[in-house]
Amino acid sequence: MELTLTYQNHFGDPDNTSRLSVFELNDRLENEKEHSRYTDFNVEDYYDASRGAIARKSYLVNNPDYASENYNEVVIPLSNELGDKFLDLYKEDRNNFLNTQTFLEHVFNGVYVKSDIGDGTILYIDYIDLSLYADVYAVDSMGNFPIERKEEGYIGKDSIIYNAFIGIFNSTYEIFQTNRIQNSQLLEDRAKETTHTYVKSPAGLFTEITLPYEEMHTDLINDSINAVKLTLSAYAQKKNDMFTMGAPGTLLLIRKDKMYSFFENNEIIDGIESYIATRSSDGKYAYANLLNLISYCIREKEDAQKETGDSWNEEEWLKENPDWDKVVIIPVTTETDANGYYSKIEHNLSPEYVKLEGGPENPLEISVVYTRFHDRD
C-alpha cells in the first residue's frame, strides 16, 4: 500500500529536509457542509498518538519521488498488514468497497499527516491518494486457474498477474482535506500594535474596520452620495531572503457578522455586504464603491427603528448589534468561470502577509463623492 501526496507548489526552502508521520484516524470527519471545521480544530480528538504512526517519510521538495512538468509526488509506503486488512474486509463483504461512503464507514476512516521534523517548508497539497497493489490470480472464463498464457516469448501456464493495480481511493465529495494551523505568540503581539494594522494568512490576522455610517448619513442627508471609496495602502515589505512571505493578492471586505456564514455556505460576493479588491502595482487595495453597503446598513437601522416605533432605544439597539458598522478584511483565493465571474472564494491558506496603514492611532480616510443641490432664486 502507498499514500501519495500530490503537489504543484510549495513555500520555503526546497532543500530543507523534512519528515512526515502518518496516523490512522480513529473517527472519521463528518461532512463539512453540516459540521464546519476551522484550522484550530483539535486533531487529537480524531487520532490516538499512543498507537504510533503507521508510516513515516523523509523528503526534499527538490527531490520528490515522482516529478512531471505539472506536479510532484511524495510517496509514503504503508505496511502489508494494512493491505491485508483491506483484502480481508474485501473478501468478507465486497459491499464494504461499493462506494466511498461504505468504504469510510466499514474500512478506513482516513489519515492525519503530520509534519514533525523540519520547518521553513510547506507543501501545498492538491491531492491525497491511497493505493492498494496486489498480485492477482488470473482465471479463465470458467473461473479456473492457472490459465495458459499465449504471450510472445512465453510458453506454459501461469496464474499471477504481476503488479496488478487493484484500486485507488482518491478525493471525492465524501473525502476532503482539512488543515490544522497553529500560530505563535508573536501574532498576538502584532495585533496589539496601534499605529498600523496587519493582514496575514493562513489563519492569522484579519483587519477590522469601523465605518462611519452615522456621520455620513447625518452630514450628507440633504445630498446625493455617488460613490464611497476605501483604499488600503500597504507599507513596503522588506525582503530578508528569497523565502520571505509575500503580500496577498486579493482581500475580501465583508461585514463582520457575515464572515463565518460566507465561507461555510460557499457564498460569492454580492456587491452589498461583500467586496473584493486586488493588490495594485503600488501596493494598494482599492474598494471603488461601497455605496450599496452604506445604504444597506443605514436602511437596516432605519427599518429597525420603524418596527420598534415609540419604544425605540438606539443605545440598546447598538448594544444588541455591536458589529453593525464593522467590516473585516480577509485574504482569500478566488476562482472564476468561463465568463470571468467569481465561482469560488476561499480562505487563503498560503503563508502571506501585508502591513497596512491604519490602526487606532492612524485612522484611515474614506473618500465620498456626492452631489449637492442648491435652491434656485
PDB file of N, CA, C and O in Angstrom, residues 215-280:
ATOM      1  N   GLU A 215     -22.103  59.292  10.776  1.00  0.00           N
ATOM      2  CA  GLU A 215     -21.591  60.590  10.375  1.00  0.00           C
ATOM      3  C   GLU A 215     -21.927  60.904   8.921  1.00  0.00           C
ATOM      4  O   GLU A 215     -22.322  62.022   8.582  1.00  0.00           O
ATOM      5  N   MET A 216     -21.779  59.908   8.068  1.00  0.00           N
ATOM      6  CA  MET A 216     -22.063  60.109   6.652  1.00  0.00           C
ATOM      7  C   MET A 216     -23.539  60.411   6.437  1.00  0.00           C
ATOM      8  O   MET A 216     -23.919  61.292   5.660  1.00  0.00           O
ATOM      9  N   HIS A 217     -24.384  59.684   7.137  1.00  0.00           N
ATOM     10  CA  HIS A 217     -25.822  59.867   6.977  1.00  0.00           C
ATOM     11  C   HIS A 217     -26.252  61.236   7.479  1.00  0.00           C
ATOM     12  O   HIS A 217     -27.055  61.929   6.842  1.00  0.00           O
ATOM     13  N   THR A 218     -25.690  61.679   8.601  1.00  0.00           N
ATOM     14  CA  THR A 218     -26.049  62.968   9.176  1.00  0.00           C
ATOM     15  C   THR A 218     -25.534  64.124   8.335  1.00  0.00           C
ATOM     16  O   THR A 218     -26.264  65.087   8.042  1.00  0.00           O
ATOM     17  N   ASP A 219     -24.281  64.044   7.926  1.00  0.00           N
ATOM     18  CA  ASP A 219     -23.659  65.142   7.183  1.00  0.00           C
ATOM     19  C   ASP A 219     -24.209  65.280   5.768  1.00  0.00           C
ATOM     20  O   ASP A 219     -24.243  66.379   5.213  1.00  0.00           O
ATOM     21  N   LEU A 220     -24.616  64.164   5.183  1.00  0.00           N
ATOM     22  CA  LEU A 220     -24.997  64.186   3.768  1.00  0.00           C
ATOM     23  C   LEU A 220     -26.477  63.892   3.551  1.00  0.00           C
ATOM     24  O   LEU A 220     -26.884  63.488   2.467  1.00  0.00           O
ATOM     25  N   ILE A 221     -27.291  64.099   4.588  1.00  0.00           N
ATOM     26  CA  ILE A 221     -28.698  63.729   4.495  1.00  0.00           C
ATOM     27  C   ILE A 221     -29.421  64.512   3.396  1.00  0.00           C
ATOM     28  O   ILE A 221     -30.401  64.034   2.813  1.00  0.00           O
ATOM     29  N   ASN A 222     -28.945  65.713   3.099  1.00  0.00           N
ATOM     30  CA  ASN A 222     -29.584  66.531   2.067  1.00  0.00           C
ATOM     31  C   ASN A 222     -28.857  66.463   0.724  1.00  0.00           C
ATOM     32  O   ASN A 222     -29.194  67.200  -0.199  1.00  0.00           O
ATOM     33  N   ASP A 223     -27.859  65.609   0.654  1.00  0.00           N
ATOM     34  CA  ASP A 223     -27.089  65.470  -0.581  1.00  0.00           C
ATOM     35  C   ASP A 223     -27.278  64.072  -1.155  1.00  0.00           C
ATOM     36  O   ASP A 223     -27.816  63.172  -0.519  1.00  0.00           O
ATOM     37  N   SER A 224     -26.812  63.896  -2.371  1.00  0.00           N
ATOM     38  CA  SER A 224     -26.905  62.608  -3.046  1.00  0.00           C
ATOM     39  C   SER A 224     -25.513  62.001  -3.157  1.00  0.00           C
ATOM     40  O   SER A 224     -24.632  62.552  -3.829  1.00  0.00           O
ATOM     41  N   ILE A 225     -25.294  60.874  -2.466  1.00  0.00           N
ATOM     42  CA  ILE A 225     -23.989  60.210  -2.495  1.00  0.00           C
ATOM     43  C   ILE A 225     -23.851  59.442  -3.801  1.00  0.00           C
ATOM     44  O   ILE A 225     -24.718  58.646  -4.172  1.00  0.00           O
ATOM     45  N   ASN A 226     -22.757  59.662  -4.523  1.00  0.00           N
ATOM     46  CA  ASN A 226     -22.500  58.962  -5.776  1.00  0.00           C
ATOM     47  C   ASN A 226     -21.574  57.766  -5.613  1.00  0.00           C
ATOM     48  O   ASN A 226     -21.743  56.749  -6.280  1.00  0.00           O
ATOM     49  N   ALA A 227     -20.591  57.900  -4.727  1.00  0.00           N
ATOM     50  CA  ALA A 227     -19.623  56.820  -4.550  1.00  0.00           C
ATOM     51  C   ALA A 227     -18.940  56.959  -3.201  1.00  0.00           C
ATOM     52  O   ALA A 227     -18.743  58.069  -2.703  1.00  0.00           O
ATOM     53  N   VAL A 228     -18.596  55.823  -2.609  1.00  0.00           N
ATOM     54  CA  VAL A 228     -17.839  55.782  -1.358  1.00  0.00           C
ATOM     55  C   VAL A 228     -16.640  54.871  -1.596  1.00  0.00           C
ATOM     56  O   VAL A 228     -16.795  53.661  -1.805  1.00  0.00           O
ATOM     57  N   LYS A 229     -15.453  55.444  -1.587  1.00  0.00           N
ATOM     58  CA  LYS A 229     -14.244  54.690  -1.932  1.00  0.00           C
ATOM     59  C   LYS A 229     -13.352  54.524  -0.713  1.00  0.00           C
ATOM     60  O   LYS A 229     -13.099  55.478   0.023  1.00  0.00           O
ATOM     61  N   LEU A 230     -12.883  53.310  -0.514  1.00  0.00           N
ATOM     62  CA  LEU A 230     -11.952  52.999   0.568  1.00  0.00           C
ATOM     63  C   LEU A 230     -10.702  52.365  -0.028  1.00  0.00           C
ATOM     64  O   LEU A 230     -10.797  51.372  -0.758  1.00  0.00           O
ATOM     65  N   THR A 231      -9.552  52.937   0.269  1.00  0.00           N
ATOM     66  CA  THR A 231      -8.283  52.404  -0.239  1.00  0.00           C
ATOM     67  C   THR A 231      -7.385  52.020   0.927  1.00  0.00           C
ATOM     68  O   THR A 231      -7.157  52.832   1.829  1.00  0.00           O
ATOM     69  N   LEU A 232      -6.892  50.798   0.913  1.00  0.00           N
ATOM     70  CA  LEU A 232      -5.954  50.323   1.930  1.00  0.00           C
ATOM     71  C   LEU A 232      -4.557  50.353   1.321  1.00  0.00           C
ATOM     72  O   LEU A 232      -4.291  49.696   0.316  1.00  0.00           O
ATOM     73  N   SER A 233      -3.684  51.127   1.924  1.00  0.00           N
ATOM     74  CA  SER A 233      -2.317  51.276   1.410  1.00  0.00           C
ATOM     75  C   SER A 233      -1.361  50.435   2.232  1.00  0.00           C
ATOM     76  O   SER A 233      -1.391  50.462   3.466  1.00  0.00           O
ATOM     77  N   ALA A 234      -0.515  49.683   1.547  1.00  0.00           N
ATOM     78  CA  ALA A 234       0.428  48.781   2.210  1.00  0.00           C
ATOM     79  C   ALA A 234       1.795  49.439   2.363  1.00  0.00           C
ATOM     80  O   ALA A 234       2.239  50.203   1.504  1.00  0.00           O
ATOM     81  N   TYR A 235       2.431  49.131   3.477  1.00  0.00           N
ATOM     82  CA  TYR A 235       3.820  49.537   3.665  1.00  0.00           C
ATOM     83  C   TYR A 235       4.720  48.632   2.815  1.00  0.00           C
ATOM     84  O   TYR A 235       4.396  47.470   2.551  1.00  0.00           O
ATOM     85  N   ALA A 236       5.857  49.170   2.405  1.00  0.00           N
ATOM     86  CA  ALA A 236       6.816  48.359   1.656  1.00  0.00           C
ATOM     87  C   ALA A 236       7.322  47.229   2.546  1.00  0.00           C
ATOM     88  O   ALA A 236       7.605  47.434   3.731  1.00  0.00           O
ATOM     89  N   GLN A 237       7.402  46.036   1.983  1.00  0.00           N
ATOM     90  CA  GLN A 237       7.833  44.869   2.751  1.00  0.00           C
ATOM     91  C   GLN A 237       9.308  44.607   2.504  1.00  0.00           C
ATOM     92  O   GLN A 237       9.780  44.585   1.367  1.00  0.00           O
ATOM     93  N   LYS A 238      10.032  44.397   3.593  1.00  0.00           N
ATOM     94  CA  LYS A 238      11.456  44.104   3.498  1.00  0.00           C
ATOM     95  C   LYS A 238      11.658  42.639   3.149  1.00  0.00           C
ATOM     96  O   LYS A 238      11.065  41.761   3.762  1.00  0.00           O
ATOM     97  N   LYS A 239      12.470  42.396   2.163  1.00  0.00           N
ATOM     98  CA  LYS A 239      12.785  41.023   1.794  1.00  0.00           C
ATOM     99  C   LYS A 239      14.124  40.645   2.403  1.00  0.00           C
ATOM    100  O   LYS A 239      15.183  41.051   1.928  1.00  0.00           O
ATOM    101  N   ASN A 240      14.061  39.870   3.488  1.00  0.00           N
ATOM    102  CA  ASN A 240      15.286  39.472   4.180  1.00  0.00           C
ATOM    103  C   ASN A 240      16.033  38.381   3.438  1.00  0.00           C
ATOM    104  O   ASN A 240      17.249  38.281   3.491  1.00  0.00           O
ATOM    105  N   ASP A 241      15.298  37.522   2.749  1.00  0.00           N
ATOM    106  CA  ASP A 241      15.913  36.452   1.974  1.00  0.00           C
ATOM    107  C   ASP A 241      14.913  36.005   0.911  1.00  0.00           C
ATOM    108  O   ASP A 241      13.814  36.550   0.804  1.00  0.00           O
ATOM    109  N   MET A 242      15.302  35.014   0.127  1.00  0.00           N
ATOM    110  CA  MET A 242      14.462  34.595  -1.003  1.00  0.00           C
ATOM    111  C   MET A 242      13.186  33.887  -0.554  1.00  0.00           C
ATOM    112  O   MET A 242      12.289  33.659  -1.361  1.00  0.00           O
ATOM    113  N   PHE A 243      13.093  33.565   0.745  1.00  0.00           N
ATOM    114  CA  PHE A 243      11.918  32.842   1.215  1.00  0.00           C
ATOM    115  C   PHE A 243      10.984  33.714   2.054  1.00  0.00           C
ATOM    116  O   PHE A 243      10.111  33.214   2.738  1.00  0.00           O
ATOM    117  N   THR A 244      11.165  35.048   2.019  1.00  0.00           N
ATOM    118  CA  THR A 244      10.289  35.949   2.755  1.00  0.00           C
ATOM    119  C   THR A 244       8.862  35.849   2.225  1.00  0.00           C
ATOM    120  O   THR A 244       8.645  35.752   1.016  1.00  0.00           O
ATOM    121  N   MET A 245       7.886  35.900   3.132  1.00  0.00           N
ATOM    122  CA  MET A 245       6.494  35.825   2.718  1.00  0.00           C
ATOM    123  C   MET A 245       6.125  37.032   1.871  1.00  0.00           C
ATOM    124  O   MET A 245       6.520  38.155   2.164  1.00  0.00           O
ATOM    125  N   GLY A 246       5.321  36.804   0.852  1.00  0.00           N
ATOM    126  CA  GLY A 246       4.844  37.878   0.004  1.00  0.00           C
ATOM    127  C   GLY A 246       3.517  38.418   0.509  1.00  0.00           C
ATOM    128  O   GLY A 246       2.959  37.956   1.503  1.00  0.00           O
ATOM    129  N   ALA A 247       2.997  39.422  -0.186  1.00  0.00           N
ATOM    130  CA  ALA A 247       1.722  40.035   0.181  1.00  0.00           C
ATOM    131  C   ALA A 247       0.581  39.323  -0.533  1.00  0.00           C
ATOM    132  O   ALA A 247       0.732  38.872  -1.673  1.00  0.00           O
ATOM    133  N   PRO A 248      -0.584  39.204   0.119  1.00  0.00           N
ATOM    134  CA  PRO A 248      -1.724  38.562  -0.529  1.00  0.00           C
ATOM    135  C   PRO A 248      -2.189  39.361  -1.742  1.00  0.00           C
ATOM    136  O   PRO A 248      -2.188  40.600  -1.722  1.00  0.00           O
ATOM    137  N   GLY A 249      -2.592  38.671  -2.773  1.00  0.00           N
ATOM    138  CA  GLY A 249      -3.025  39.347  -3.997  1.00  0.00           C
ATOM    139  C   GLY A 249      -4.457  39.817  -3.943  1.00  0.00           C
ATOM    140  O   GLY A 249      -4.833  40.760  -4.649  1.00  0.00           O
ATOM    141  N   THR A 250      -5.291  39.191  -3.099  1.00  0.00           N
ATOM    142  CA  THR A 250      -6.719  39.505  -3.069  1.00  0.00           C
ATOM    143  C   THR A 250      -7.207  39.595  -1.632  1.00  0.00           C
ATOM    144  O   THR A 250      -6.917  38.717  -0.816  1.00  0.00           O
ATOM    145  N   LEU A 251      -7.951  40.656  -1.322  1.00  0.00           N
ATOM    146  CA  LEU A 251      -8.520  40.844   0.006  1.00  0.00           C
ATOM    147  C   LEU A 251     -10.033  40.981  -0.096  1.00  0.00           C
ATOM    148  O   LEU A 251     -10.543  41.748  -0.916  1.00  0.00           O
ATOM    149  N   LEU A 252     -10.714  40.236   0.739  1.00  0.00           N
ATOM    150  CA  LEU A 252     -12.169  40.302   0.829  1.00  0.00           C
ATOM    151  C   LEU A 252     -12.566  41.299   1.910  1.00  0.00           C
ATOM    152  O   LEU A 252     -12.040  41.253   3.025  1.00  0.00           O
ATOM    153  N   LEU A 253     -13.469  42.210   1.589  1.00  0.00           N
ATOM    154  CA  LEU A 253     -14.087  43.094   2.585  1.00  0.00           C
ATOM    155  C   LEU A 253     -15.504  42.598   2.805  1.00  0.00           C
ATOM    156  O   LEU A 253     -16.291  42.492   1.850  1.00  0.00           O
ATOM    157  N   ILE A 254     -15.836  42.267   4.039  1.00  0.00           N
ATOM    158  CA  ILE A 254     -17.143  41.692   4.332  1.00  0.00           C
ATOM    159  C   ILE A 254     -17.634  42.168   5.696  1.00  0.00           C
ATOM    160  O   ILE A 254     -16.823  42.434   6.594  1.00  0.00           O
ATOM    161  N   ARG A 255     -18.937  42.305   5.835  1.00  0.00           N
ATOM    162  CA  ARG A 255     -19.493  42.673   7.131  1.00  0.00           C
ATOM    163  C   ARG A 255     -19.084  41.627   8.166  1.00  0.00           C
ATOM    164  O   ARG A 255     -19.102  40.413   7.900  1.00  0.00           O
ATOM    165  N   LYS A 256     -18.734  42.102   9.338  1.00  0.00           N
ATOM    166  CA  LYS A 256     -18.186  41.208  10.354  1.00  0.00           C
ATOM    167  C   LYS A 256     -19.154  40.094  10.727  1.00  0.00           C
ATOM    168  O   LYS A 256     -18.746  38.945  10.941  1.00  0.00           O
ATOM    169  N   ASP A 257     -20.453  40.404  10.792  1.00  0.00           N
ATOM    170  CA  ASP A 257     -21.403  39.367  11.202  1.00  0.00           C
ATOM    171  C   ASP A 257     -21.701  38.361  10.095  1.00  0.00           C
ATOM    172  O   ASP A 257     -22.467  37.432  10.290  1.00  0.00           O
ATOM    173  N   LYS A 258     -21.073  38.544   8.916  1.00  0.00           N
ATOM    174  CA  LYS A 258     -21.245  37.603   7.804  1.00  0.00           C
ATOM    175  C   LYS A 258     -19.974  36.791   7.536  1.00  0.00           C
ATOM    176  O   LYS A 258     -19.965  35.926   6.655  1.00  0.00           O
ATOM    177  N   MET A 259     -18.900  37.035   8.283  1.00  0.00           N
ATOM    178  CA  MET A 259     -17.607  36.469   7.921  1.00  0.00           C
ATOM    179  C   MET A 259     -17.541  34.953   8.077  1.00  0.00           C
ATOM    180  O   MET A 259     -16.730  34.296   7.417  1.00  0.00           O
ATOM    181  N   TYR A 260     -18.385  34.384   8.935  1.00  0.00           N
ATOM    182  CA  TYR A 260     -18.380  32.926   9.088  1.00  0.00           C
ATOM    183  C   TYR A 260     -19.319  32.260   8.089  1.00  0.00           C
ATOM    184  O   TYR A 260     -18.934  31.318   7.393  1.00  0.00           O
ATOM    185  N   SER A 261     -20.551  32.738   8.015  1.00  0.00           N
ATOM    186  CA  SER A 261     -21.533  32.121   7.126  1.00  0.00           C
ATOM    187  C   SER A 261     -21.117  32.225   5.664  1.00  0.00           C
ATOM    188  O   SER A 261     -21.438  31.350   4.857  1.00  0.00           O
ATOM    189  N   PHE A 262     -20.371  33.276   5.308  1.00  0.00           N
ATOM    190  CA  PHE A 262     -19.935  33.464   3.924  1.00  0.00           C
ATOM    191  C   PHE A 262     -19.135  32.264   3.439  1.00  0.00           C
ATOM    192  O   PHE A 262     -19.379  31.717   2.356  1.00  0.00           O
ATOM    193  N   PHE A 263     -18.171  31.832   4.255  1.00  0.00           N
ATOM    194  CA  PHE A 263     -17.320  30.711   3.856  1.00  0.00           C
ATOM    195  C   PHE A 263     -18.005  29.367   4.098  1.00  0.00           C
ATOM    196  O   PHE A 263     -17.842  28.431   3.312  1.00  0.00           O
ATOM    197  N   GLU A 264     -18.756  29.256   5.174  1.00  0.00           N
ATOM    198  CA  GLU A 264     -19.433  27.992   5.474  1.00  0.00           C
ATOM    199  C   GLU A 264     -20.444  27.631   4.401  1.00  0.00           C
ATOM    200  O   GLU A 264     -20.658  26.455   4.107  1.00  0.00           O
ATOM    201  N   ASN A 265     -21.062  28.640   3.796  1.00  0.00           N
ATOM    202  CA  ASN A 265     -22.084  28.411   2.773  1.00  0.00           C
ATOM    203  C   ASN A 265     -21.546  28.561   1.357  1.00  0.00           C
ATOM    204  O   ASN A 265     -22.317  28.555   0.395  1.00  0.00           O
ATOM    205  N   ASN A 266     -20.217  28.703   1.232  1.00  0.00           N
ATOM    206  CA  ASN A 266     -19.578  28.838  -0.085  1.00  0.00           C
ATOM    207  C   ASN A 266     -20.210  29.949  -0.912  1.00  0.00           C
ATOM    208  O   ASN A 266     -20.544  29.771  -2.089  1.00  0.00           O
ATOM    209  N   GLU A 267     -20.368  31.118  -0.300  1.00  0.00           N
ATOM    210  CA  GLU A 267     -21.018  32.227  -0.973  1.00  0.00           C
ATOM    211  C   GLU A 267     -20.049  32.987  -1.877  1.00  0.00           C
ATOM    212  O   GLU A 267     -18.833  32.839  -1.778  1.00  0.00           O
ATOM    213  N   ILE A 268     -20.627  33.824  -2.746  1.00  0.00           N
ATOM    214  CA  ILE A 268     -19.868  34.679  -3.656  1.00  0.00           C
ATOM    215  C   ILE A 268     -20.200  36.128  -3.311  1.00  0.00           C
ATOM    216  O   ILE A 268     -21.282  36.433  -2.812  1.00  0.00           O
ATOM    217  N   ILE A 269     -19.277  37.044  -3.551  1.00  0.00           N
ATOM    218  CA  ILE A 269     -19.512  38.451  -3.213  1.00  0.00           C
ATOM    219  C   ILE A 269     -20.781  38.956  -3.902  1.00  0.00           C
ATOM    220  O   ILE A 269     -21.086  38.586  -5.036  1.00  0.00           O
ATOM    221  N   ASP A 270     -21.516  39.826  -3.192  1.00  0.00           N
ATOM    222  CA  ASP A 270     -22.775  40.337  -3.725  1.00  0.00           C
ATOM    223  C   ASP A 270     -22.743  41.828  -4.023  1.00  0.00           C
ATOM    224  O   ASP A 270     -23.728  42.389  -4.514  1.00  0.00           O
ATOM    225  N   GLY A 271     -21.629  42.510  -3.752  1.00  0.00           N
ATOM    226  CA  GLY A 271     -21.565  43.938  -4.011  1.00  0.00           C
ATOM    227  C   GLY A 271     -22.421  44.752  -3.059  1.00  0.00           C
ATOM    228  O   GLY A 271     -22.641  45.950  -3.295  1.00  0.00           O
ATOM    229  N   ILE A 272     -22.898  44.135  -2.000  1.00  0.00           N
ATOM    230  CA  ILE A 272     -23.681  44.828  -0.983  1.00  0.00           C
ATOM    231  C   ILE A 272     -23.010  44.670   0.378  1.00  0.00           C
ATOM    232  O   ILE A 272     -22.581  45.643   0.996  1.00  0.00           O
ATOM    233  N   GLU A 273     -22.880  43.429   0.815  1.00  0.00           N
ATOM    234  CA  GLU A 273     -22.254  43.158   2.105  1.00  0.00           C
ATOM    235  C   GLU A 273     -20.865  42.547   1.954  1.00  0.00           C
ATOM    236  O   GLU A 273     -20.220  42.254   2.955  1.00  0.00           O
ATOM    237  N   SER A 274     -20.405  42.339   0.725  1.00  0.00           N
ATOM    238  CA  SER A 274     -19.082  41.756   0.499  1.00  0.00           C
ATOM    239  C   SER A 274     -18.500  42.274  -0.815  1.00  0.00           C
ATOM    240  O   SER A 274     -19.220  42.448  -1.804  1.00  0.00           O
ATOM    241  N   TYR A 275     -17.167  42.506  -0.797  1.00  0.00           N
ATOM    242  CA  TYR A 275     -16.461  43.081  -1.943  1.00  0.00           C
ATOM    243  C   TYR A 275     -15.067  42.456  -2.039  1.00  0.00           C
ATOM    244  O   TYR A 275     -14.521  41.957  -1.055  1.00  0.00           O
ATOM    245  N   ILE A 276     -14.497  42.540  -3.237  1.00  0.00           N
ATOM    246  CA  ILE A 276     -13.147  42.036  -3.497  1.00  0.00           C
ATOM    247  C   ILE A 276     -12.269  43.187  -3.986  1.00  0.00           C
ATOM    248  O   ILE A 276     -12.699  44.025  -4.773  1.00  0.00           O
ATOM    249  N   ALA A 277     -11.011  43.202  -3.505  1.00  0.00           N
ATOM    250  CA  ALA A 277     -10.012  44.144  -4.034  1.00  0.00           C
ATOM    251  C   ALA A 277      -8.720  43.383  -4.297  1.00  0.00           C
ATOM    252  O   ALA A 277      -8.318  42.529  -3.501  1.00  0.00           O
ATOM    253  N   THR A 278      -8.072  43.681  -5.409  1.00  0.00           N
ATOM    254  CA  THR A 278      -6.795  43.057  -5.739  1.00  0.00           C
ATOM    255  C   THR A 278      -5.668  44.073  -5.572  1.00  0.00           C
ATOM    256  O   THR A 278      -5.867  45.285  -5.724  1.00  0.00           O
ATOM    257  N   ARG A 279      -4.513  43.582  -5.253  1.00  0.00           N
ATOM    258  CA  ARG A 279      -3.349  44.438  -4.979  1.00  0.00           C
ATOM    259  C   ARG A 279      -2.860  45.084  -6.272  1.00  0.00           C
ATOM    260  O   ARG A 279      -2.647  44.398  -7.284  1.00  0.00           O
ATOM    261  N   SER A 280      -2.680  46.382  -6.248  1.00  0.00           N
ATOM    262  CA  SER A 280      -2.164  47.098  -7.407  1.00  0.00           C
ATOM    263  C   SER A 280      -0.641  47.082  -7.404  1.00  0.00           C
ATOM    264  O   SER A 280      -0.004  46.648  -6.438  1.00  0.00           O
TER     265      SER A 280
END
